[in-house]
Amino acid sequence: MPRGCWPIPMPLVAQGADGSWSSSLFGSVNECTGWAWGARALGCLHRKDRETPPPCSRSPQPQGLQRPTRLRTRVASAMALVQPEVEELEPAPCGPGSQVAEKHELGRLQYSLDYDFQSGQLLVGILQAEGLAALDLGGSSDPYVRVYLLPDKRRRHETKVHRQTLNPHFGENFAFKVPYVELGGRVLVMAVYDFDRFSRNDAIGEVRVPMSSVDLGRPVLAWRELQAAPREEEKLGDICFSLRYVPTAGKLTVIVLEAKNLKKMDVGGLSDPYVKVHLLQGGKKVRKKKTTIKKNTLNPYYNEAFSFEVPCDQVQKVQVELTVLDYDKLGKNEAIGRVAVGAAAGGAGLRHWADMLASPRRPIAQWHSLRPPDRARPLPAP
């Protein structure tokens, strides 16, 4: 070793068999040559079965090492994975401009409103957004807009997802059939979300427009600052599964991978969850499968595959419904929540189905938020 060069220990992070994370000094780096030894590579094992997608990130994750994909700063340091407290060392912004930056951190949205008196429809245009908050590690977001009229949240529309941009141009129009005399008691909500295939879609902000305050005698074109979204209803949990369709064989495969943060259903604060998978046609259940029961857990891991015969001419007419239930040995099994995917599902369910059809023979995995059992079933396909 050249004189004056000393080995510098390099901290490495590893996950133990019990799921805990620890750091250790596995090796050192020569300051002059930069040669490292003794370091073990950390990575996921490559599965031999190509039909099974890479499993979604297990949850819950250790405290302090959660995925840093939801930072609201535009620049996120990779050191936060090992030393999340580094952010606390950064000086707080000061000066007259600091308050202005805080005020506009969520971004703003441009929209249009008009009312068609002949058809009795409210026409909503989602035009563009700018200066959106960056929620991804790379300093960007994958925004889309969800539009609905309160108090009815079931009838809602969503724009397409725009990848890696803070200034998306949507240019999409939606119609709500509402009698003009009833429109004054409605509130239009345009909520901007950051799409994440392997986690929950996070709300960036929203615009609420009381329709009683809008003059619909002429078209409206406006910009509005996004406001923080109010706390949502009780969370039922999330489920991750993959879809794979082989057109030549007419085979649809659903792989139930895992669920996380399920609602507590038992007295002891846990659940005994399992998943029912139904194939629906014309709104009627025509096939049924179910996973094994996982005892005393709110974060079950399944990795169980189920196949259905679906001819090419029927693939746009069927839906798949997944219901998470809590097994009860003495009483009735109670549903925790449901998810529906298909051409008539809408929202994330429609997006997942479209991604599957766009990539034949390839498993497409995605996380979905569970919805109340009486609100998740899709409408019958036409």
Short mmCIF file of C-alpha atoms in Angstrom, two decimals:
data_model
loop_
_atom_site.label_atom_id
_atom_site.label_comp_id
_atom_site.label_asym_id
_atom_site.label_seq_id
_atom_site.Cartn_x
_atom_site.Cartn_y
_atom_site.Cartn_z
CA MET A 1 0.00 0.00 0.00
CA PRO A 2 1.46 3.40 -0.91
CA ARG A 3 2.63 5.54 1.96
CA GLY A 4 0.00 7.88 3.36
CA CYS A 5 -2.91 5.73 2.14
CA TRP A 6 -5.14 4.22 4.80
CA PRO A 7 -8.03 1.77 4.39
CA ILE A 8 -11.35 3.46 5.04
CA PRO A 9 -14.11 1.18 6.45
CA MET A 10 -17.30 1.14 4.38
CA PRO A 11 -20.66 0.62 6.17
CA LEU A 12 -22.94 -1.92 4.56
CA VAL A 13 -26.62 -2.53 5.23
CA ALA A 14 -28.11 -6.02 5.39
CA GLN A 15 -31.44 -7.57 6.29
CA GLY A 16 -31.44 -10.45 8.74
CA ALA A 17 -33.60 -13.56 8.70
CA ASP A 18 -35.98 -11.98 11.20
CA GLY A 19 -36.60 -9.04 8.87
CA SER A 20 -34.54 -6.55 10.93
CA TRP A 21 -31.98 -4.28 9.32
CA SER A 22 -28.43 -3.78 10.55
CA SER A 23 -25.24 -2.12 9.40
CA SER A 24 -21.77 -3.61 9.63
CA LEU A 25 -18.23 -2.98 8.43
CA PHE A 26 -17.74 -5.77 5.88
CA GLY A 27 -14.79 -4.20 4.08
CA SER A 28 -12.73 -1.16 3.42
CA VAL A 29 -11.70 1.03 0.51
CA ASN A 30 -8.17 2.03 -0.35
CA GLU A 31 -8.24 5.79 -0.55
CA CYS A 32 -5.70 5.89 -3.38
CA THR A 33 -6.79 3.03 -5.60
CA GLY A 34 -10.48 2.93 -4.67
CA TRP A 35 -10.29 -0.91 -4.50
CA ALA A 36 -12.97 -2.46 -2.30
CA TRP A 37 -13.08 -5.94 -0.89
CA GLY A 38 -15.29 -8.00 1.37
CA ALA A 39 -18.55 -6.37 0.26
CA ARG A 40 -21.50 -8.60 -0.42
CA ALA A 41 -23.96 -7.54 -3.08
CA LEU A 42 -27.49 -6.95 -1.90
CA GLY A 43 -30.21 -7.85 -4.36
CA CYS A 44 -33.24 -9.91 -5.10
CA LEU A 45 -32.90 -13.53 -6.20
CA HIS A 46 -33.85 -14.16 -9.81
CA ARG A 47 -36.72 -16.61 -9.95
CA LYS A 48 -36.50 -19.45 -12.44
CA ASP A 49 -40.20 -19.40 -13.14
CA ARG A 50 -40.61 -16.61 -15.65
CA GLU A 51 -44.40 -16.70 -15.34
CA THR A 52 -44.21 -15.49 -11.76
CA PRO A 53 -43.50 -11.76 -11.52
CA PRO A 54 -41.05 -10.36 -9.00
CA PRO A 55 -42.84 -10.24 -5.65
CA CYS A 56 -44.02 -6.88 -4.48
CA SER A 57 -42.11 -5.26 -1.66
CA ARG A 58 -42.90 -7.01 1.60
CA SER A 59 -44.54 -4.96 4.27
CA PRO A 60 -44.47 -3.58 6.85
CA GLN A 61 -40.96 -2.26 6.26
CA PRO A 62 -38.52 -1.53 9.05
CA GLN A 63 -38.72 1.80 10.78
CA GLY A 64 -36.44 4.30 9.14
CA LEU A 65 -35.93 2.28 5.96
CA GLN A 66 -39.23 2.77 4.24
CA ARG A 67 -39.21 3.39 0.49
CA PRO A 68 -38.23 7.02 -0.05
CA THR A 69 -40.56 7.43 -3.02
CA ARG A 70 -42.91 9.79 -1.27
CA LEU A 71 -40.62 12.65 -0.28
CA ARG A 72 -42.16 16.04 -0.90
CA THR A 73 -38.77 17.61 -1.60
CA ARG A 74 -37.68 18.02 -5.20
CA VAL A 75 -34.22 16.63 -4.44
CA ALA A 76 -33.89 13.50 -2.31
CA SER A 77 -30.55 12.12 -1.18
CA ALA A 78 -29.79 8.44 -1.53
CA MET A 79 -28.17 8.64 1.91
CA ALA A 80 -31.68 8.80 3.37
CA LEU A 81 -31.84 5.03 2.93
CA VAL A 82 -29.09 4.60 5.54
CA GLN A 83 -29.23 7.88 7.45
CA PRO A 84 -32.75 9.34 7.22
CA GLU A 85 -31.89 11.78 9.97
CA VAL A 86 -29.52 13.66 7.64
CA GLU A 87 -32.44 15.83 6.52
CA GLU A 88 -32.71 17.19 10.04
CA LEU A 89 -29.22 18.67 9.70
CA GLU A 90 -30.20 20.84 6.73
CA PRO A 91 -30.78 24.47 7.67
CA ALA A 92 -34.38 25.64 7.62
CA PRO A 93 -35.21 28.11 4.84
CA CYS A 94 -35.23 31.70 5.88
CA GLY A 95 -35.84 35.05 4.27
CA PRO A 96 -38.85 36.66 2.60
CA GLY A 97 -39.04 34.03 -0.17
CA SER A 98 -39.43 31.01 2.09
CA GLN A 99 -43.12 31.55 2.74
CA VAL A 100 -43.87 31.89 -0.99
CA ALA A 101 -42.23 28.53 -1.79
CA GLU A 102 -44.27 26.84 0.91
CA LYS A 103 -47.53 28.30 -0.38
CA HIS A 104 -47.16 26.93 -3.93
CA GLU A 105 -45.52 23.60 -3.16
CA LEU A 106 -48.51 21.47 -4.31
CA GLY A 107 -48.92 23.09 -7.74
CA ARG A 108 -52.01 24.31 -9.56
CA LEU A 109 -54.61 22.95 -11.98
CA GLN A 110 -56.36 24.42 -15.01
CA TYR A 111 -59.90 23.23 -15.76
CA SER A 112 -63.01 24.20 -17.68
CA LEU A 113 -66.72 23.95 -16.88
CA ASP A 114 -69.81 24.12 -19.03
CA TYR A 115 -73.39 22.88 -18.85
CA ASP A 116 -75.28 21.33 -21.75
CA PHE A 117 -78.92 22.23 -21.10
CA GLN A 118 -80.18 20.02 -23.93
CA SER A 119 -78.65 16.79 -22.58
CA GLY A 120 -78.64 17.84 -18.92
CA GLN A 121 -74.91 17.20 -18.50
CA LEU A 122 -72.13 19.01 -16.66
CA LEU A 123 -69.04 19.05 -18.88
CA VAL A 124 -65.72 19.09 -17.01
CA GLY A 125 -62.42 19.63 -18.81
CA ILE A 126 -59.12 18.73 -17.14
CA LEU A 127 -56.64 20.75 -19.17
CA GLN A 128 -53.23 20.87 -17.50
CA ALA A 129 -51.30 21.25 -14.26
CA GLU A 130 -48.03 22.92 -13.45
CA GLY A 131 -45.54 23.05 -10.60
CA LEU A 132 -46.81 19.83 -9.01
CA ALA A 133 -45.09 18.49 -5.91
CA ALA A 134 -42.44 15.83 -6.62
CA LEU A 135 -43.31 12.65 -4.75
CA ASP A 136 -40.87 10.24 -6.43
CA LEU A 137 -37.21 9.74 -5.57
CA GLY A 138 -36.06 11.08 -8.94
CA GLY A 139 -37.61 14.48 -8.25
CA SER A 140 -40.73 13.92 -10.36
CA SER A 141 -44.23 12.39 -10.22
CA ASP A 142 -46.59 10.30 -12.36
CA PRO A 143 -49.73 12.43 -12.05
CA TYR A 144 -53.33 11.75 -12.99
CA VAL A 145 -56.59 13.43 -11.97
CA ARG A 146 -59.66 11.85 -10.38
CA VAL A 147 -62.92 13.76 -10.93
CA TYR A 148 -66.21 13.28 -9.09
CA LEU A 149 -69.25 15.19 -7.84
CA LEU A 150 -69.94 15.05 -4.12
CA PRO A 151 -71.79 13.57 -2.40
CA ASP A 152 -71.61 10.72 -4.94
CA LYS A 153 -68.01 9.40 -5.00
CA ARG A 154 -68.94 6.18 -6.82
CA ARG A 155 -69.48 7.88 -10.18
CA ARG A 156 -66.02 9.18 -10.93
CA HIS A 157 -63.68 9.62 -13.88
CA GLU A 158 -59.89 9.49 -14.13
CA THR A 159 -57.48 10.91 -16.65
CA LYS A 160 -54.58 9.00 -18.13
CA VAL A 161 -51.35 8.77 -16.16
CA HIS A 162 -48.55 11.07 -17.37
CA ARG A 163 -45.13 9.65 -16.59
CA GLN A 164 -42.32 11.57 -14.89
CA THR A 165 -43.58 15.12 -15.17
CA LEU A 166 -44.55 17.95 -12.88
CA ASN A 167 -46.28 19.90 -15.66
CA PRO A 168 -48.68 17.45 -17.34
CA HIS A 169 -51.00 18.40 -20.22
CA PHE A 170 -54.16 16.28 -19.89
CA GLY A 171 -56.65 17.74 -22.36
CA GLU A 172 -59.45 15.34 -21.34
CA ASN A 173 -63.19 15.98 -20.96
CA PHE A 174 -65.76 14.22 -18.80
CA ALA A 175 -69.54 14.45 -18.50
CA PHE A 176 -71.81 14.09 -15.46
CA LYS A 177 -75.52 13.71 -16.09
CA VAL A 178 -77.10 15.89 -13.40
CA PRO A 179 -80.34 17.91 -13.63
CA TYR A 180 -79.59 21.61 -13.49
CA VAL A 181 -81.91 22.14 -10.50
CA GLU A 182 -79.86 19.65 -8.45
CA LEU A 183 -76.46 20.99 -9.46
CA GLY A 184 -76.38 23.74 -6.83
CA GLY A 185 -76.09 21.21 -4.00
CA ARG A 186 -73.08 19.43 -5.55
CA VAL A 187 -69.35 19.98 -5.05
CA LEU A 188 -66.96 19.21 -7.89
CA VAL A 189 -63.72 17.57 -6.73
CA MET A 190 -60.64 17.35 -8.97
CA ALA A 191 -57.98 15.41 -7.05
CA VAL A 192 -54.44 15.02 -8.41
CA TYR A 193 -52.67 11.75 -7.52
CA ASP A 194 -49.20 10.34 -8.06
CA PHE A 195 -49.51 6.87 -9.60
CA ASP A 196 -47.37 4.04 -8.19
CA ARG A 197 -47.84 0.51 -9.50
CA PHE A 198 -46.30 -1.15 -6.44
CA SER A 199 -47.67 1.04 -3.68
CA ARG A 200 -50.63 3.19 -2.78
CA ASN A 201 -51.29 6.13 -5.10
CA ASP A 202 -50.58 9.23 -3.04
CA ALA A 203 -52.69 12.39 -3.21
CA ILE A 204 -50.73 15.45 -4.34
CA GLY A 205 -53.61 17.87 -3.78
CA GLU A 206 -57.10 18.72 -4.91
CA VAL A 207 -59.42 21.48 -6.08
CA ARG A 208 -62.99 21.70 -4.74
CA VAL A 209 -65.54 23.81 -6.55
CA PRO A 210 -69.00 24.31 -4.94
CA MET A 211 -71.31 24.36 -7.94
CA SER A 212 -73.56 26.91 -6.22
CA SER A 213 -70.75 29.46 -6.67
CA VAL A 214 -70.37 28.91 -10.44
CA ASP A 215 -72.25 30.86 -13.12
CA LEU A 216 -72.91 28.25 -15.83
CA GLY A 217 -74.59 30.72 -18.14
CA ARG A 218 -71.31 30.75 -20.08
CA PRO A 219 -68.24 28.44 -20.22
CA VAL A 220 -65.75 28.75 -17.37
CA LEU A 221 -61.96 28.51 -17.76
CA ALA A 222 -59.88 28.84 -14.59
CA TRP A 223 -56.64 28.10 -12.76
CA ARG A 224 -56.80 27.02 -9.11
CA GLU A 225 -54.11 26.30 -6.53
CA LEU A 226 -54.12 22.73 -5.22
CA GLN A 227 -55.05 22.30 -1.58
CA ALA A 228 -54.08 19.43 0.71
CA ALA A 229 -56.60 16.62 0.44
CA PRO A 230 -58.65 15.91 3.58
CA ARG A 231 -58.18 12.68 5.44
CA GLU A 232 -59.78 9.80 3.57
CA GLU A 233 -62.18 7.21 4.90
CA GLU A 234 -61.06 4.21 6.95
CA LYS A 235 -58.41 2.15 5.21
CA LEU A 236 -59.22 -1.50 4.57
CA GLY A 237 -55.78 -2.49 3.29
CA ASP A 238 -54.07 -3.17 -0.03
CA ILE A 239 -53.63 -6.24 -2.19
CA CYS A 240 -51.01 -7.01 -4.83
CA PHE A 241 -51.72 -9.43 -7.66
CA SER A 242 -50.64 -9.98 -11.24
CA LEU A 243 -52.64 -10.57 -14.42
CA ARG A 244 -51.43 -12.57 -17.42
CA TYR A 245 -53.33 -13.34 -20.60
CA VAL A 246 -52.26 -15.67 -23.41
CA PRO A 247 -54.47 -14.92 -26.46
CA THR A 248 -53.52 -18.05 -28.45
CA ALA A 249 -54.52 -20.34 -25.59
CA GLY A 250 -57.38 -18.19 -24.30
CA LYS A 251 -55.93 -18.44 -20.79
CA LEU A 252 -56.19 -15.80 -18.06
CA THR A 253 -53.93 -16.28 -15.03
CA VAL A 254 -54.36 -14.37 -11.76
CA ILE A 255 -51.51 -14.64 -9.24
CA VAL A 256 -52.43 -13.44 -5.76
CA LEU A 257 -49.10 -12.25 -4.35
CA GLU A 258 -49.68 -10.55 -1.00
CA ALA A 259 -51.74 -8.08 1.02
CA LYS A 260 -50.75 -5.48 3.60
CA ASN A 261 -52.23 -3.29 6.32
CA LEU A 262 -55.50 -5.23 6.38
CA LYS A 263 -58.26 -4.08 8.69
CA LYS A 264 -58.24 -5.77 12.10
CA MET A 265 -61.21 -8.10 12.30
CA ASP A 266 -60.48 -10.34 15.32
CA VAL A 267 -60.64 -9.49 19.01
CA GLY A 268 -56.88 -9.91 19.32
CA GLY A 269 -56.21 -7.17 16.77
CA LEU A 270 -55.37 -9.52 13.88
CA SER A 271 -57.18 -11.42 11.11
CA ASP A 272 -57.12 -14.81 9.38
CA PRO A 273 -57.27 -13.58 5.78
CA TYR A 274 -57.81 -15.48 2.56
CA VAL A 275 -58.74 -14.32 -0.94
CA LYS A 276 -61.61 -15.38 -3.19
CA VAL A 277 -61.13 -14.85 -6.93
CA HIS A 278 -64.28 -14.68 -9.05
CA LEU A 279 -64.61 -14.50 -12.83
CA LEU A 280 -67.69 -12.49 -13.77
CA GLN A 281 -69.50 -12.32 -17.07
CA GLY A 282 -72.49 -10.06 -17.56
CA GLY A 283 -72.30 -9.20 -13.85
CA LYS A 284 -72.73 -12.87 -12.85
CA LYS A 285 -70.10 -15.06 -11.18
CA VAL A 286 -69.20 -17.94 -13.50
CA ARG A 287 -65.97 -19.27 -11.88
CA LYS A 288 -64.57 -19.21 -8.34
CA LYS A 289 -61.15 -19.91 -6.79
CA LYS A 290 -59.69 -19.19 -3.36
CA THR A 291 -56.31 -19.05 -1.66
CA THR A 292 -55.17 -20.74 1.53
CA ILE A 293 -55.92 -19.14 4.91
CA LYS A 294 -53.11 -17.23 6.60
CA LYS A 295 -53.48 -17.24 10.39
CA ASN A 296 -53.04 -14.26 12.70
CA THR A 297 -51.66 -11.70 10.29
CA LEU A 298 -52.55 -8.38 8.69
CA ASN A 299 -49.81 -8.74 6.05
CA PRO A 300 -50.30 -12.17 4.44
CA TYR A 301 -48.08 -13.53 1.66
CA TYR A 302 -49.69 -15.99 -0.80
CA ASN A 303 -47.99 -16.23 -4.23
CA GLU A 304 -50.80 -18.52 -5.45
CA ALA A 305 -51.84 -18.75 -9.11
CA PHE A 306 -55.30 -19.38 -10.59
CA SER A 307 -56.18 -19.84 -14.26
CA PHE A 308 -59.42 -19.29 -16.17
CA GLU A 309 -60.37 -20.18 -19.74
CA VAL A 310 -61.34 -16.93 -21.49
CA PRO A 311 -61.56 -16.89 -25.32
CA CYS A 312 -60.24 -13.84 -27.15
CA ASP A 313 -63.71 -12.69 -28.17
CA GLN A 314 -64.81 -12.70 -24.50
CA VAL A 315 -61.82 -11.04 -22.80
CA GLN A 316 -63.40 -7.56 -23.02
CA LYS A 317 -66.69 -8.86 -21.62
CA VAL A 318 -65.41 -10.42 -18.39
CA GLN A 319 -64.24 -8.98 -15.09
CA VAL A 320 -62.18 -10.41 -12.25
CA GLU A 321 -63.16 -9.68 -8.66
CA LEU A 322 -60.89 -10.37 -5.68
CA THR A 323 -62.42 -10.38 -2.21
CA VAL A 324 -60.33 -10.52 0.97
CA LEU A 325 -62.19 -12.26 3.79
CA ASP A 326 -61.46 -12.97 7.45
CA TYR A 327 -61.89 -16.66 8.25
CA ASP A 328 -63.97 -17.40 11.35
CA LYS A 329 -64.06 -20.98 12.59
CA LEU A 330 -67.22 -20.49 14.64
CA GLY A 331 -69.10 -17.76 12.79
CA LYS A 332 -69.55 -16.37 9.30
CA ASN A 333 -66.51 -15.35 7.30
CA GLU A 334 -66.61 -11.57 6.99
CA ALA A 335 -65.45 -9.66 3.90
CA ILE A 336 -62.74 -7.07 4.55
CA GLY A 337 -62.78 -5.49 1.10
CA ARG A 338 -62.92 -6.07 -2.67
CA VAL A 339 -61.12 -5.11 -5.84
CA ALA A 340 -62.49 -5.39 -9.39
CA VAL A 341 -60.49 -5.33 -12.63
CA GLY A 342 -61.81 -5.43 -16.18
CA ALA A 343 -62.98 -3.33 -19.10
CA ALA A 344 -65.99 -2.10 -17.08
CA ALA A 345 -64.17 -1.58 -13.78
CA GLY A 346 -62.83 1.94 -14.31
CA GLY A 347 -59.94 3.64 -12.51
CA ALA A 348 -57.00 1.50 -11.40
CA GLY A 349 -58.89 -1.69 -12.27
CA LEU A 350 -59.33 -0.62 -15.88
CA ARG A 351 -55.72 0.57 -16.10
CA HIS A 352 -54.37 -2.76 -14.82
CA TRP A 353 -56.56 -4.68 -17.29
CA ALA A 354 -55.43 -2.50 -20.19
CA ASP A 355 -51.77 -3.00 -19.26
CA MET A 356 -52.32 -6.77 -19.25
CA LEU A 357 -53.88 -6.74 -22.73
CA ALA A 358 -51.09 -4.51 -24.01
CA SER A 359 -48.46 -7.04 -22.87
CA PRO A 360 -49.73 -10.52 -23.83
CA ARG A 361 -48.04 -13.55 -22.20
CA ARG A 362 -46.40 -11.30 -19.63
CA PRO A 363 -47.50 -11.10 -15.96
CA ILE A 364 -48.33 -7.52 -14.92
CA ALA A 365 -48.33 -6.95 -11.15
CA GLN A 366 -49.92 -3.99 -9.38
CA TRP A 367 -51.09 -2.91 -5.93
CA HIS A 368 -54.77 -2.05 -5.42
CA SER A 369 -56.52 -0.44 -2.47
CA LEU A 370 -59.39 -2.48 -1.08
CA ARG A 371 -62.80 -0.89 -1.25
CA PRO A 372 -65.88 -1.63 0.87
CA PRO A 373 -67.52 -4.88 -0.30
CA ASP A 374 -70.77 -3.18 -1.34
CA ARG A 375 -68.97 -0.60 -3.53
CA ALA A 376 -66.36 -2.56 -5.45
CA ARG A 377 -68.36 -4.68 -7.91
CA PRO A 378 -68.16 -3.36 -11.49
CA LEU A 379 -71.12 -2.71 -13.71
CA PRO A 380 -72.06 -5.48 -16.18
CA ALA A 381 -70.19 -5.26 -19.46
CA PRO A 382 -72.35 -4.17 -22.40
#
